[in-house]
């Protein structure tokens, strides 16, 4: 099995709205790993539910058949429907790792970074108004844009342009549809790091990659990244380090 560790801290915020879940030996396959990172807003109802239930929803969709990409897409739809009556929402990133194959899906601004021996690259999309495609969609749907938020006409605002929950924001183009990347990992790809905006807003990807490369275990990497993020930022912080 791969080496996996989680590090989390509430930081200076009044409440902790981040939740993380990982499952080694997912669906009975020794080398299959599931990771879910969920960052709530407007309360923790959706992020808490996602940490508790999303892996079960995904397992059921994988059992239905079809490709991993199709199953992940269905899982996002099914879970989002299940929290339609909840208050608030959550951004999310899900990683499914099976030997040297990885599928990464996200809505919102949770980031997954692939770290190789000499370079790093982000595998997730950033669903905020700074993304031109996302901006165009919510603007055309009638959102009132006041950076960095998209507002309902006469109502509340939201920073992410894709999320789970947030049902009232569907009217202005806020989607629960994930972007999904599939990656074939090489021997040089030694780390996957998943983190909330509490990690990747204050820290550049290169800085996160350096901390991971310098660590000998996933626990050390996660703890060092957490410490650096807390020193540089002011948010809830959650990081998952995966060492292959």
C-alpha positions in Angstrom: 0.0 0.0 0.0 1.0 3.6 -0.5 2.0 5.8 2.4 -0.8 8.2 3.2 -1.2 10.9 6.0 -3.6 13.6 6.8 -2.8 16.8 8.7 -5.5 19.4 9.7 -5.9 22.5 11.8 -8.7 25.0 12.4 -6.3 27.9 12.3 -7.6 31.3 13.5 -11.1 30.7 12.2 -14.0 30.3 14.6 -15.1 27.0 13.1 -13.6 24.0 11.4 -15.4 23.3 8.1 -12.8 21.0 6.5 -13.3 17.3 6.5 -11.1 14.6 5.0 -11.6 10.9 4.3 -9.3 8.3 2.9 -9.8 4.6 2.3 -7.0 2.2 1.6 -7.9 -1.1 0.0 -10.9 0.6 -1.5 -13.5 -1.8 -2.7 -11.4 -4.7 -1.6 -8.5 -3.9 -3.9 -5.3 -3.8 -1.9 -3.6 -1.2 -4.2 -6.6 1.0 -4.7 -6.8 4.2 -2.6 -9.7 6.7 -2.2 -9.1 10.2 -0.9 -11.7 12.9 -0.5 -11.0 16.5 0.7 -14.1 18.6 1.4 -14.1 22.3 2.5 -17.4 23.6 3.7 -18.9 27.1 3.6 -22.1 28.4 5.2 -21.6 25.7 7.8 -20.2 22.2 7.8 -23.3 20.2 7.0 -22.3 19.4 3.4 -18.6 18.9 4.0 -19.3 16.6 7.0 -21.8 14.6 5.0 -19.3 14.3 2.1 -16.6 12.9 4.3 -19.0 10.4 5.8 -20.9 9.3 2.6 -19.1 10.2 -0.7 -16.9 7.2 -0.7 -19.9 4.9 -0.3 -21.7 6.7 -3.1 -18.6 6.3 -5.3 -18.3 2.6 -4.4 -21.9 2.0 -5.5 -21.4 3.8 -8.8 -18.2 1.9 -9.5 -20.1 -1.4 -8.8 -22.7 -0.3 -11.4 -20.0 -0.6 -14.1 -18.7 1.7 -16.8 -15.5 3.6 -16.7 -14.0 5.2 -13.6 -14.6 8.6 -15.1 -18.3 7.9 -15.6 -18.7 6.5 -12.1 -17.0 9.5 -10.6 -19.3 11.9 -12.5 -22.4 10.0 -11.4 -21.2 9.9 -7.8 -21.0 13.7 -7.8 -24.5 14.0 -9.1 -25.9 11.5 -6.7 -24.3 13.0 -3.7 -25.2 16.5 -4.6 -28.9 15.4 -4.9 -28.6 13.8 -1.5 -27.7 17.2 0.2 -30.2 19.3 -1.7 -32.0 20.3 1.5 -28.9 21.1 3.5 -27.8 24.6 4.3 -24.5 25.8 2.7 -22.2 23.8 0.5 -18.7 22.5 0.0 -15.9 22.4 -2.5 -14.3 19.1 -3.0 -11.6 17.1 -4.6 -11.6 13.3 -4.9 -8.6 11.1 -5.8 -8.9 7.5 -6.9 -5.5 5.8 -7.2 -5.1 2.3 -8.5 -1.4 1.2 -8.9 0.0 3.7 -11.5 -3.4 5.1 -12.6 -5.0 8.1 -11.0 -8.4 9.8 -11.5 -8.7 13.3 -9.9 -12.1 15.1 -9.8 -12.9 18.5 -8.3 -15.5 21.2 -7.8 -14.3 24.5 -6.4 -10.8 25.3 -5.2 -9.5 22.2 -3.5 -6.2 21.5 -5.2 -4.4 18.2 -6.0 -0.7 18.6 -6.9 1.4 15.9 -8.6 5.0 16.1 -7.5 7.7 14.3 -9.5 11.4 14.3 -8.8 12.1 17.5 -10.8 8.8 19.2 -11.4 5.2 19.5 -10.2 1.8 20.1 -11.8 -1.7 20.8 -10.6 -4.2 18.2 -11.7 -7.3 20.1 -10.6 -9.2 23.0 -12.1 -9.6 26.2 -10.2 -13.3 27.0 -10.2 -13.3 30.7 -9.2 -14.2 33.8 -11.1 -10.5 34.2 -12.0 -11.1 31.3 -14.4 -12.4 33.0 -17.6 -14.6 30.1 -18.6 -16.2 29.9 -15.1 -16.7 33.7 -15.1 -18.4 33.7 -18.5 -20.8 30.9 -17.4 -22.0 32.5 -14.2 -22.2 36.0 -15.7 -24.4 34.8 -18.6 -26.6 33.0 -16.1 -27.4 36.3 -14.4 -24.9 36.4 -11.5 -24.0 39.8 -10.1 -20.2 39.7 -10.0 -18.3 41.6 -7.4 -14.9 40.0 -7.2 -14.2 37.5 -5.8 -17.9 36.7 -5.4 -20.8 35.8 -7.6 -24.1 37.0 -6.1 -27.7 36.0 -6.6 -29.7 39.0 -7.7 -30.6 40.7 -4.5 -29.1 37.8 -2.5 -26.1 36.1 -1.1 -22.7 35.6 -2.7 -20.4 32.7 -3.3 -16.7 32.5 -4.2 -16.4 29.1 -5.8 -18.2 28.7 -9.2 -18.7 24.9 -8.6 -19.6 23.2 -5.4 -21.7 20.5 -3.7 -24.9 21.7 -2.1 -25.6 25.4 -2.5 -28.8 24.5 -4.4 -30.1 28.1 -4.6 -27.0 29.1 -6.5 -27.8 26.8 -9.4 -29.9 29.6 -10.7 -26.7 31.6 -11.5 -24.7 28.8 -13.0 -22.9 27.4 -10.0 -22.4 23.7 -10.9 -21.9 20.5 -9.0 -20.3 19.0 -12.2 -16.7 18.0 -11.6 -13.8 18.4 -13.9 -12.1 15.0 -14.0 -8.5 14.3 -15.0 -7.0 10.8 -15.5 -3.2 10.4 -15.2 -0.8 7.5 -15.8 1.9 7.8 -13.2 5.5 7.2 -13.9 8.3 6.1 -11.6 9.3 9.7 -11.2 5.9 10.7 -9.9 6.5 10.3 -6.2 3.9 12.4 -4.4 0.3 13.5 -4.7 -0.7 16.3 -2.3 -4.3 17.3 -1.9 -5.1 20.4 0.0 -7.8 23.0 0.7 -7.4 26.7 -0.1 -5.9 27.0 3.3 -2.9 25.3 1.9 -2.7 26.5 -1.7 -3.8 30.2 -1.3 -0.8 31.1 1.0 1.7 28.6 -0.5 2.8 28.3 -4.1 2.7 24.8 -5.6 6.6 24.9 -5.9 6.8 25.5 -2.1 4.5 22.6 -1.4 6.4 20.4 -3.7 9.7 21.2 -2.1 8.3 20.3 1.3 7.1 17.0 0.0 10.3 16.1 -1.7 12.3 16.8 1.4 10.2 14.5 3.5 10.9 10.8 4.0 7.3 9.8 5.0 3.8 11.0 4.2 3.3 12.0 7.9 6.4 14.3 7.8 5.3 15.9 4.5 1.7 16.5 5.7 2.9 18.0 9.0 5.5 20.3 7.4 3.0 21.5 4.8 0.4 22.2 7.5 2.9 24.1 9.6 4.0 26.3 6.6 0.3 27.0 5.6 -0.6 28.0 9.2 2.4 30.3 9.3 1.5 32.0 6.0 -2.4 32.0 6.1 -5.5 32.5 8.2 -7.9 29.7 7.2 -8.8 26.2 8.1 -6.1 23.9 6.7 -6.3 20.4 5.5 -3.7 18.4 3.6 -3.3 14.8 2.5 0.1 13.6 1.4 0.4 10.4 -0.6 3.8 8.9 -1.2 4.2 6.3 -3.8 
